[in-house]
PDB file of C-alpha atoms and ligand atoms in Angstrom:
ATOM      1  CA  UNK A   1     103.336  27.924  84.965  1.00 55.00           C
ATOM      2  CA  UNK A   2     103.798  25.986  87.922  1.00 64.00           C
ATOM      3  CA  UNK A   3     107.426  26.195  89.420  1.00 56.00           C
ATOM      4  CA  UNK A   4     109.220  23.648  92.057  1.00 52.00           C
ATOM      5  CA  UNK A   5     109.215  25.914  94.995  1.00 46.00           C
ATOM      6  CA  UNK A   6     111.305  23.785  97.363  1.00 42.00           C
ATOM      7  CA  UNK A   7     112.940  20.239  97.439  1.00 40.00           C
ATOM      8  CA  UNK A   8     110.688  17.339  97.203  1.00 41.00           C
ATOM      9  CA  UNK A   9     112.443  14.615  99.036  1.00 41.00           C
ATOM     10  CA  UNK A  10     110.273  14.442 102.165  1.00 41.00           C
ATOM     11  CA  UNK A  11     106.920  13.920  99.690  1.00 42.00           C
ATOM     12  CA  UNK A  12     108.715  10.274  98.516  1.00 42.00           C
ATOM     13  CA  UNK A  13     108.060   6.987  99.873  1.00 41.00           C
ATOM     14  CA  UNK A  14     111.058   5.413 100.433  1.00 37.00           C
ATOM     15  CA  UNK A  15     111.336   2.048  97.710  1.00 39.00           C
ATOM     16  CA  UNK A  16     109.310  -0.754  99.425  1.00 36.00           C
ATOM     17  CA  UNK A  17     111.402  -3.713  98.584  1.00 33.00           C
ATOM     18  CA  UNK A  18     108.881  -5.971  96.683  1.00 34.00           C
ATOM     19  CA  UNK A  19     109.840  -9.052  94.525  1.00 30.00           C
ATOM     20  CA  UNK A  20     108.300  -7.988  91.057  1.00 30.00           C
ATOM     21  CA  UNK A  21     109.820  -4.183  91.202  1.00 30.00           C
ATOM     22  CA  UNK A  22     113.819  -4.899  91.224  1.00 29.00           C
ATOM     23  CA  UNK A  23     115.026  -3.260  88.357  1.00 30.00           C
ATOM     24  CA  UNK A  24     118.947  -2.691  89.365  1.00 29.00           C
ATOM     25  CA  UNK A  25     118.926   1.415  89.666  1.00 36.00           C
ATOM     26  CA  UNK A  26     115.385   1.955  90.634  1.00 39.00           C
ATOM     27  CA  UNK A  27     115.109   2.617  94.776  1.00 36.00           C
ATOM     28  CA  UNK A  28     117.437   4.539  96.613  1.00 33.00           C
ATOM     29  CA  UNK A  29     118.810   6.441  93.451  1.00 35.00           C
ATOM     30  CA  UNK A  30     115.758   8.758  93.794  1.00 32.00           C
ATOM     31  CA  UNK A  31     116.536  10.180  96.877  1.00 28.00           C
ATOM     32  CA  UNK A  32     119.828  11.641  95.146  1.00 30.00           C
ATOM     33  CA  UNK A  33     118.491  12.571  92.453  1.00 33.00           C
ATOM     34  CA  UNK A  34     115.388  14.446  94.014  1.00 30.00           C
ATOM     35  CA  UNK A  35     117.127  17.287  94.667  1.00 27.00           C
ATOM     36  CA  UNK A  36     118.461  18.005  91.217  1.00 30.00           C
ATOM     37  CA  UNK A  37     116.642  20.653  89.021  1.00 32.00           C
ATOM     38  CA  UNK A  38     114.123  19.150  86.481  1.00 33.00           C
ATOM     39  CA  UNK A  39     115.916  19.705  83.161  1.00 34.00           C
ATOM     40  CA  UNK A  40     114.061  20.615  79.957  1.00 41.00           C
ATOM     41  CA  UNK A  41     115.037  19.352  76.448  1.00 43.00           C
ATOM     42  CA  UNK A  42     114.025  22.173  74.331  1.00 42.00           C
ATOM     43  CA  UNK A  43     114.510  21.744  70.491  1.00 47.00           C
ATOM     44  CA  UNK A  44     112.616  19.921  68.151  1.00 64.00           C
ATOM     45  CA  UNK A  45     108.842  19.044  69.048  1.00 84.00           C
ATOM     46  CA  UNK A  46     105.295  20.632  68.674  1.00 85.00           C
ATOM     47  CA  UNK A  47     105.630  23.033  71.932  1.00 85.00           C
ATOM     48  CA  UNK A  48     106.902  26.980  70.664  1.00 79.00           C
ATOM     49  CA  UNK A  49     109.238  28.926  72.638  1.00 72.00           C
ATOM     50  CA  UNK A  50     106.568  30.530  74.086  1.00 74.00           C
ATOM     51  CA  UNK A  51     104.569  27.748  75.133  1.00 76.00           C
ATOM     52  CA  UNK A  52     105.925  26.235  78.135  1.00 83.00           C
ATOM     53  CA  UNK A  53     103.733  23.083  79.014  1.00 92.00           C
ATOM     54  CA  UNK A  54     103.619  21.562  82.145  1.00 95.00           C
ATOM     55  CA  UNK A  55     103.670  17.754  81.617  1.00 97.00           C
ATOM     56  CA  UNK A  56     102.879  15.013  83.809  1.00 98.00           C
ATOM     57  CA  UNK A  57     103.253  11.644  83.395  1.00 98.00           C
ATOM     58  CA  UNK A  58     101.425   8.868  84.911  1.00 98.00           C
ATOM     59  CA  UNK A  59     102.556   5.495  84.997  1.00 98.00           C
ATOM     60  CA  UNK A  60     102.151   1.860  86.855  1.00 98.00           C
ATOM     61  CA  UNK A  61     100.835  -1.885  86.227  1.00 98.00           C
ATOM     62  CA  UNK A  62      96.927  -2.986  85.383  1.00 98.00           C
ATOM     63  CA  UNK A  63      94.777  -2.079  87.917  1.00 98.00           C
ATOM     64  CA  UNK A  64      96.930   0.407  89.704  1.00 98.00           C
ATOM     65  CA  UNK A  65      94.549   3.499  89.897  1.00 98.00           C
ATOM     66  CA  UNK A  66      95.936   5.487  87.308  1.00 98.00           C
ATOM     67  CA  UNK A  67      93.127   6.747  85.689  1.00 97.00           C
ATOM     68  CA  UNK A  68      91.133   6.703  88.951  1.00 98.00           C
ATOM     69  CA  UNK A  69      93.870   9.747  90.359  1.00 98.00           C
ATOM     70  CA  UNK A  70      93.939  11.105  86.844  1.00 98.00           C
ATOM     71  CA  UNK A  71      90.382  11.748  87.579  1.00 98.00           C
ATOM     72  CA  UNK A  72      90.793  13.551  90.492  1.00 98.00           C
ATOM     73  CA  UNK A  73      93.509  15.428  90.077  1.00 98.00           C
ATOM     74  CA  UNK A  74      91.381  16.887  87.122  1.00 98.00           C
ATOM     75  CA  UNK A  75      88.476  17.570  89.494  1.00 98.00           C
ATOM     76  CA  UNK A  76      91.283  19.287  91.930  1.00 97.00           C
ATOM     77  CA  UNK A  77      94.027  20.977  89.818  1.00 97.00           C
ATOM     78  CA  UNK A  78      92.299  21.422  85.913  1.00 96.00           C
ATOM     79  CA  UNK A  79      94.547  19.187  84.148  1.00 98.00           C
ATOM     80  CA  UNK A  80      93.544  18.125  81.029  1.00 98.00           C
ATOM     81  CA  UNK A  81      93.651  14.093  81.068  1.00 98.00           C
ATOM     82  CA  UNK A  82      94.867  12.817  78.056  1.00 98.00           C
ATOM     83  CA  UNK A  83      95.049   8.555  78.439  1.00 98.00           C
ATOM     84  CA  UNK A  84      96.592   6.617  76.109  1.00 98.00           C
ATOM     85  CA  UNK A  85      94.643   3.524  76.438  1.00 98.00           C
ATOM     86  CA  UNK A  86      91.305   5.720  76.069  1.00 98.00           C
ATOM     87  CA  UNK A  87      92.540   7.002  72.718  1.00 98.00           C
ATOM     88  CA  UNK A  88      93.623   3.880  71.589  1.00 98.00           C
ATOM     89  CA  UNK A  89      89.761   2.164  72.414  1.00 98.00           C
ATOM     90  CA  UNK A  90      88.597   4.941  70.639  1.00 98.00           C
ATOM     91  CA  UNK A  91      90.105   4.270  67.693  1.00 98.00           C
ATOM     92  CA  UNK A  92      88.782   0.735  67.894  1.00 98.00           C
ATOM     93  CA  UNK A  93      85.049   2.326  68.539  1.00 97.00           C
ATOM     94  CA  UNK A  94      85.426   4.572  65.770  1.00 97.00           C
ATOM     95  CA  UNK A  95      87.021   1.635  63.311  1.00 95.00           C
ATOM     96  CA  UNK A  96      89.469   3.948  62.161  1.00 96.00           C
ATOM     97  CA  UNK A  97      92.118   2.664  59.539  1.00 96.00           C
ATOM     98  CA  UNK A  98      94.295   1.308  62.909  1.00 98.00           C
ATOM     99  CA  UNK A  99      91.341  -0.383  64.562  1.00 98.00           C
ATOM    100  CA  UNK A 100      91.531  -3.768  64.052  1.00 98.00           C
ATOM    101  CA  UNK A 101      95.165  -4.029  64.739  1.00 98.00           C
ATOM    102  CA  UNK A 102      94.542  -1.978  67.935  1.00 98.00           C
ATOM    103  CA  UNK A 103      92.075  -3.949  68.995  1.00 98.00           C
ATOM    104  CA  UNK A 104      94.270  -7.605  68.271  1.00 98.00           C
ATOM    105  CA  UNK A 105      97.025  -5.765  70.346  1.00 98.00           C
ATOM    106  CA  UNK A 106      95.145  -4.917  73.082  1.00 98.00           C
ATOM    107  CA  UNK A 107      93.612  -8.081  73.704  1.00 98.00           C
ATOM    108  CA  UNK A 108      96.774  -9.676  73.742  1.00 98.00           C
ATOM    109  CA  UNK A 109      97.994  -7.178  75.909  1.00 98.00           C
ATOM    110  CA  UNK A 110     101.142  -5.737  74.075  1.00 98.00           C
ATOM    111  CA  UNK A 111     102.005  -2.792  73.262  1.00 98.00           C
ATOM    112  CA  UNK A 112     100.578  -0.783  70.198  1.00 98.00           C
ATOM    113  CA  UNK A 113     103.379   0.690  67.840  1.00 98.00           C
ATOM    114  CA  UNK A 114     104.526   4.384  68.951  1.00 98.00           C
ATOM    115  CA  UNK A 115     104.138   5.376  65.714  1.00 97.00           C
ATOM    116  CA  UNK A 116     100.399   4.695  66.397  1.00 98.00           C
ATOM    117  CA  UNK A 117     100.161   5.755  69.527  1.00 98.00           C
ATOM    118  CA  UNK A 118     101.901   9.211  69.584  1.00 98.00           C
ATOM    119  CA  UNK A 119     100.327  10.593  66.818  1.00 97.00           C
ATOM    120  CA  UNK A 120      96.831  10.485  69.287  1.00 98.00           C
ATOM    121  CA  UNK A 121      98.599  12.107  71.694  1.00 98.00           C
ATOM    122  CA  UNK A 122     100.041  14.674  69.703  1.00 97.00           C
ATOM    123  CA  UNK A 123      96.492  15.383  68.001  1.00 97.00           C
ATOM    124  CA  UNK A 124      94.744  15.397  71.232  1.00 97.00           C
ATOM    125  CA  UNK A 125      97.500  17.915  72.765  1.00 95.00           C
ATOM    126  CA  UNK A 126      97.483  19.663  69.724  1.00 94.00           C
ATOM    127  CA  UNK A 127      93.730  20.371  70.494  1.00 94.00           C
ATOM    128  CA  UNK A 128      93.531  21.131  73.543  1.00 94.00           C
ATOM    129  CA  UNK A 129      93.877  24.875  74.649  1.00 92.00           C
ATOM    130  CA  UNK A 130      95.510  23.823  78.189  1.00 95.00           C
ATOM    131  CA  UNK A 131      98.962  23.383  79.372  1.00 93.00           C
ATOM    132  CA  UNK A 132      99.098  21.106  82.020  1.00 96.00           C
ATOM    133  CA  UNK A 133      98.979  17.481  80.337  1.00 97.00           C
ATOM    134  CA  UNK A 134      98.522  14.478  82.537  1.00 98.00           C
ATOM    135  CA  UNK A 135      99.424  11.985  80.325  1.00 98.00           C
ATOM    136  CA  UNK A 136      98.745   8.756  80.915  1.00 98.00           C
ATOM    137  CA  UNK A 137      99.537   5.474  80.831  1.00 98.00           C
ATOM    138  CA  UNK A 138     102.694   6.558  78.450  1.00 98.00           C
ATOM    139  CA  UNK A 139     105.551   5.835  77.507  1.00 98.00           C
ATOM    140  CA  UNK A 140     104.540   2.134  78.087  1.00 98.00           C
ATOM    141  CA  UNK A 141     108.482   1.366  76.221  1.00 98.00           C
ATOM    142  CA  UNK A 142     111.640   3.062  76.162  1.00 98.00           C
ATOM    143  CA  UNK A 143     110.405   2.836  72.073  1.00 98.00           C
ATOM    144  CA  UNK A 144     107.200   5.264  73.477  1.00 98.00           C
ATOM    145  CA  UNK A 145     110.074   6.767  75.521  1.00 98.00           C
ATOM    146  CA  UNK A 146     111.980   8.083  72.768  1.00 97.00           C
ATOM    147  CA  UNK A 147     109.071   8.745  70.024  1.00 97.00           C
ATOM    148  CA  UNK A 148     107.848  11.127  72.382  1.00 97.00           C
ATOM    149  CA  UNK A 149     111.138  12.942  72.774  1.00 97.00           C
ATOM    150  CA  UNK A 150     111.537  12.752  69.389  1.00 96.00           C
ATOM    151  CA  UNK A 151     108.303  14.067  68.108  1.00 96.00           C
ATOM    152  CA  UNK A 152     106.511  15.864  71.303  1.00 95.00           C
ATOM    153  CA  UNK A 153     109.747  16.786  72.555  1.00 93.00           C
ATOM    154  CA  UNK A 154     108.742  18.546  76.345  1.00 90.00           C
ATOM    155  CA  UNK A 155     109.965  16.371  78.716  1.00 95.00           C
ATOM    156  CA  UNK A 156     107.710  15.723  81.516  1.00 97.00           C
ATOM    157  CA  UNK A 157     108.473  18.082  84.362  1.00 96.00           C
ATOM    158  CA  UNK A 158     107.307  15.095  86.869  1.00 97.00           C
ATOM    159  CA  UNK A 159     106.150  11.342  86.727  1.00 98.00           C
ATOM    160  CA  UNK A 160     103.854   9.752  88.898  1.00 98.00           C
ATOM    161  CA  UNK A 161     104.358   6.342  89.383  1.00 98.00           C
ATOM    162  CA  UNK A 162     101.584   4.235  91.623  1.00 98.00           C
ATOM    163  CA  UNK A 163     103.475   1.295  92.779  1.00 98.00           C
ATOM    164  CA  UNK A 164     100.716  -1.555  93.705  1.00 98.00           C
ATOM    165  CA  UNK A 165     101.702  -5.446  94.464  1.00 98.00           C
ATOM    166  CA  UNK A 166     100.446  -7.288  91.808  1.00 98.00           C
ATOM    167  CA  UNK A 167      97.997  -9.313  93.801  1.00 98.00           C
ATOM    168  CA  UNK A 168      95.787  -6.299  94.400  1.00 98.00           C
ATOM    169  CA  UNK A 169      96.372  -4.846  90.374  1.00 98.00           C
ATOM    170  CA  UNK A 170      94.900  -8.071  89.310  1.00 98.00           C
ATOM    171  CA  UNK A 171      92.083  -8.389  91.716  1.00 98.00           C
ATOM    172  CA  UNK A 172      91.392  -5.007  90.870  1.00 98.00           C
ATOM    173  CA  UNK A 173      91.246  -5.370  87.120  1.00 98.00           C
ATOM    174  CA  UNK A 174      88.830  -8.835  87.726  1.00 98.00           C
ATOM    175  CA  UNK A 175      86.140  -6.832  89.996  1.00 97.00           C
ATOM    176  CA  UNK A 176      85.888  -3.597  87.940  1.00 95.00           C
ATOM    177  CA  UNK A 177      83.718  -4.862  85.059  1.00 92.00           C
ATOM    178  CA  UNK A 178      84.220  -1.895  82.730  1.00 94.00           C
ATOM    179  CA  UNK A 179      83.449  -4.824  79.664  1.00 94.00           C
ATOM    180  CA  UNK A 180      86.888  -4.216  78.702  1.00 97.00           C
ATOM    181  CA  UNK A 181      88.522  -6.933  76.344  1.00 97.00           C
ATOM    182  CA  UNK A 182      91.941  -7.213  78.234  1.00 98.00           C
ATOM    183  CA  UNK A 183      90.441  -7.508  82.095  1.00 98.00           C
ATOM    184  CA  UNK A 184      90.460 -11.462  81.911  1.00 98.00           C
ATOM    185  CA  UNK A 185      93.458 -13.863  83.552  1.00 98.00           C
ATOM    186  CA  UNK A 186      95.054 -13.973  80.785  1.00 98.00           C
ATOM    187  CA  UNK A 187      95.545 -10.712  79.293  1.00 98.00           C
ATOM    188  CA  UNK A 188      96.178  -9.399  82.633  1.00 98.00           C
ATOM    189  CA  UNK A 189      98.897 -12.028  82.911  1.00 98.00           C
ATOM    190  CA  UNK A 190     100.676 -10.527  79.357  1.00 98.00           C
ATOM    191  CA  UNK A 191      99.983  -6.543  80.647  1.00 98.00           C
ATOM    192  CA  UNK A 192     102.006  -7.683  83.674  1.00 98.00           C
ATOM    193  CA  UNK A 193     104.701  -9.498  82.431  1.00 98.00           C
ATOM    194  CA  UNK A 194     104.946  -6.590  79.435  1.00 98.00           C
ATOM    195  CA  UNK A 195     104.341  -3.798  82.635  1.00 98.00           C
ATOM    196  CA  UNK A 196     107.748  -5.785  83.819  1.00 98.00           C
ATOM    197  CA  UNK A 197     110.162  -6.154  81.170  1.00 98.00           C
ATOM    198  CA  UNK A 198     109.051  -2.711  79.076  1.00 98.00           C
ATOM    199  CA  UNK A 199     107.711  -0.167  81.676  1.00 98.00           C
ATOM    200  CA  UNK A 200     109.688  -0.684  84.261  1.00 98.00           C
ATOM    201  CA  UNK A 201     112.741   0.380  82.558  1.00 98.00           C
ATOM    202  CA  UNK A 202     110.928   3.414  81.344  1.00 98.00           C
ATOM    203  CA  UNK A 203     110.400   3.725  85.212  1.00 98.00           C
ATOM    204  CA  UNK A 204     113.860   3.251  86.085  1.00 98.00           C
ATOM    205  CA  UNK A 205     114.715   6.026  84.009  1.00 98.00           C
ATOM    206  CA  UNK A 206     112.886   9.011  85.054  1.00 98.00           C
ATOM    207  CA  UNK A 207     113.606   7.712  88.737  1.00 98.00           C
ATOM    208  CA  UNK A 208     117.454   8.178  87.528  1.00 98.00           C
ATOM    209  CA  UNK A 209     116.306  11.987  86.037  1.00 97.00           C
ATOM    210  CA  UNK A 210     114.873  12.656  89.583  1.00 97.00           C
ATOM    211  CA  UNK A 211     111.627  13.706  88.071  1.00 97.00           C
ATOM    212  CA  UNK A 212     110.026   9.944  89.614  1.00 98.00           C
ATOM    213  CA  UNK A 213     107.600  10.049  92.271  1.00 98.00           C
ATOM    214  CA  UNK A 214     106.593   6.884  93.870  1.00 98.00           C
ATOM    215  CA  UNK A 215     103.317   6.840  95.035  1.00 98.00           C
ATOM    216  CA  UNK A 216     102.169   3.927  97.310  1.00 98.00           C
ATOM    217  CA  UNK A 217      98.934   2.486  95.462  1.00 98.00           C
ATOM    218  CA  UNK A 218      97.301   0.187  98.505  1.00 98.00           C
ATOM    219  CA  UNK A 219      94.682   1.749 100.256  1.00 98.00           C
ATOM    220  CA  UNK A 220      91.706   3.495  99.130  1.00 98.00           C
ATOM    221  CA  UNK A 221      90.946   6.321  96.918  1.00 98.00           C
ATOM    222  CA  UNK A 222      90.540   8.849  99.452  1.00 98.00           C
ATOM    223  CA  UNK A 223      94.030   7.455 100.787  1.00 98.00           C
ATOM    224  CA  UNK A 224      95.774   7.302  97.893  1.00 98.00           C
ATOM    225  CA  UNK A 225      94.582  10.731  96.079  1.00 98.00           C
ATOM    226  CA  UNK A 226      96.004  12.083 100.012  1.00 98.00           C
ATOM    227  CA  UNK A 227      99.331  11.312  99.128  1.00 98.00           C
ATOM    228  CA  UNK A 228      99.175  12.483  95.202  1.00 98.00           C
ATOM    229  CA  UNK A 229      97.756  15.680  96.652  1.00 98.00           C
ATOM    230  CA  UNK A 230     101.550  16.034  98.386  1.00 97.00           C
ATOM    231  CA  UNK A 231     103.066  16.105  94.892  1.00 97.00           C
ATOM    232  CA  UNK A 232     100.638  18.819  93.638  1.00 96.00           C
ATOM    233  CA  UNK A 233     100.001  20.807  96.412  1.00 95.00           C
ATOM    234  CA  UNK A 234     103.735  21.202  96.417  1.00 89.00           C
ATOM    235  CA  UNK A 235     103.913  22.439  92.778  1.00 80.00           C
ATOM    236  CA  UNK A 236     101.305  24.694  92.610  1.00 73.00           C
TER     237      UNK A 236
HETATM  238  O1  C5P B   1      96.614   2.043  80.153  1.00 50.51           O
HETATM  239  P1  C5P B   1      95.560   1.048  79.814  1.00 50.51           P
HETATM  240  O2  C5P B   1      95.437  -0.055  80.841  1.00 50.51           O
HETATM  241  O3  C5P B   1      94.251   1.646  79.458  1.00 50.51           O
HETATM  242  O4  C5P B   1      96.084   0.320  78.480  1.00 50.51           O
HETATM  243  C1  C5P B   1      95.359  -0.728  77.915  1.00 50.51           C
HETATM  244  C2  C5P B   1      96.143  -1.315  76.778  1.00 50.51           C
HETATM  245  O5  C5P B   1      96.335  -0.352  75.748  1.00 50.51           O
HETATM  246  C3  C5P B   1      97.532  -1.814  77.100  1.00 50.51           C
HETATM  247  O6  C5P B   1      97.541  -3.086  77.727  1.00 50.51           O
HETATM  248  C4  C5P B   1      98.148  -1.863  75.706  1.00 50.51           C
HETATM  249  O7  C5P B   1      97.684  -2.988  74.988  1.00 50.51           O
HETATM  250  C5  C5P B   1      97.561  -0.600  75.073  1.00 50.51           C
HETATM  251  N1  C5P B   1      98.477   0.553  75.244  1.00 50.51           N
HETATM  252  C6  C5P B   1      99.568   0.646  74.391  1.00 50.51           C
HETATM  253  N2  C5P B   1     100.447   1.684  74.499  1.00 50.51           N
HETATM  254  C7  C5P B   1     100.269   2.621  75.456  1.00 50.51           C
HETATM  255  C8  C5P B   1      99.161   2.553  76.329  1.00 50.51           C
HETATM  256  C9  C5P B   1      98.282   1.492  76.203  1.00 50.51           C
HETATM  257  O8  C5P B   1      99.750  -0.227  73.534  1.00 50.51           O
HETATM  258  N3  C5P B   1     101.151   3.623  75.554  1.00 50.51           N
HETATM  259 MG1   MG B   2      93.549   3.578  82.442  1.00 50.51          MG
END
């Protein structure tokens, strides 16, 4: 399992002070809190005693390269990639009993029920014979939050977060033409404000855990993947 070998502070960007990301404790808290253990809730959940899993979570707005990095840090540290919004379209795909609701939510750009949501992500980690999760695009809601805890129960040992002005998330989410239903003006305009008032508390809390790391996502791939590779390579 991959162990914390030394303290982490130097890998974090310091908080960029940008007007859409001013939740009250999220910034300098993290610095404080880096250098506290990670602490594992054990009880409860679908991980034994003898599995010890090694979760990541990824997190940030539309159009902020999550499942771009998720990609590579498959490719560079064999991670199984398990993203919420992929299971969810495939449920919509497969017009399971949940599809049509999935697919109204989605296009309005809320959030699916947890209910919904974390019994995918239970089956697909249920299936899977690895133990190092990068989760994505979850908990979307302290409601997500708090399902997971309560069902999955391994708390994520860190969380990327890829912090992105929301200028470049939208004209991100406009150019990539993946035919997806929600990548129009006005969905992207609900994921945002719903990134704002539900995820960024989410955020805000793992930042006050001091298992948050803030990962500037300007720049390019290459650039970006550079500076998740600090996280990682730091891990291993
Ligand atoms: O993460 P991604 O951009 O693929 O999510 C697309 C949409 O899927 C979200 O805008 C939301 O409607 C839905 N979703 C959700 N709950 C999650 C993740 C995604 O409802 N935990
Ligand atoms: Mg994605």
């Amino acid at each position: 399992m991959w162990r914390r070998v030394t303290s982490l502070s130097h890998l974090l960007s310091s908080p960029k002070s940008s007007p859409q990301l001013t939740p009250t404790s999220y910034g300098p808290k993290i610095w404080e809190t880096l250098s506290t253990e990670v602490s594992k809730k054990s009880g409860g959940g679908i991980f034994s005693k003898e599995r010890s899993p090694f979760i990541t979570f990824v997190l940030g707005g539309p159009g902020s390269g999550k499942g771009t990095q998720c990609s590579r840090i498959v490719e560079t540290y064999g991670f199984t990639h398990l993203s919420a919004g992929d299971l969810l379209r495939k449920e919509i795909t497969m017009n399971s009993e949940n599809g049509a609701m999935i697919l109204d939510t989605i296009a309005k750009g809320k959030i699916v029920p947890s209910e919904v949501t974390i019994k995918l992500i239970r089956k697909a980690i249920e299936s899977a014979e690895n133990d190092k999760f990068l989760i994505d695009g979850f908990p979307r809601t302290e409601e997500n939050r708090i399902a997971y805890e309560r069902i999955i129960g391994a708390e994520p040992n860190i969380v990327l977060f890829f912090d992105c002005p929301e200028e470049v998330m939208v004209k991100r989410v406009l150019s990539r033409n993946e035919g997806r239903v929600d990548d129009n003006i006005d969905t992207v305009k609900e994921r945002l404000k719903a990134f704002r008032s539900l995820n960024l508390p989410v955020i805000n809390h793992y930042s006050n855990k001091g298992v948050l790391y803030k990962i500037d996502g300007t720049g390019t791939e290459d650039e970006i993947f550079e500076r998740v590779r600090a996280v990682f390579d730091a891990w291993k």
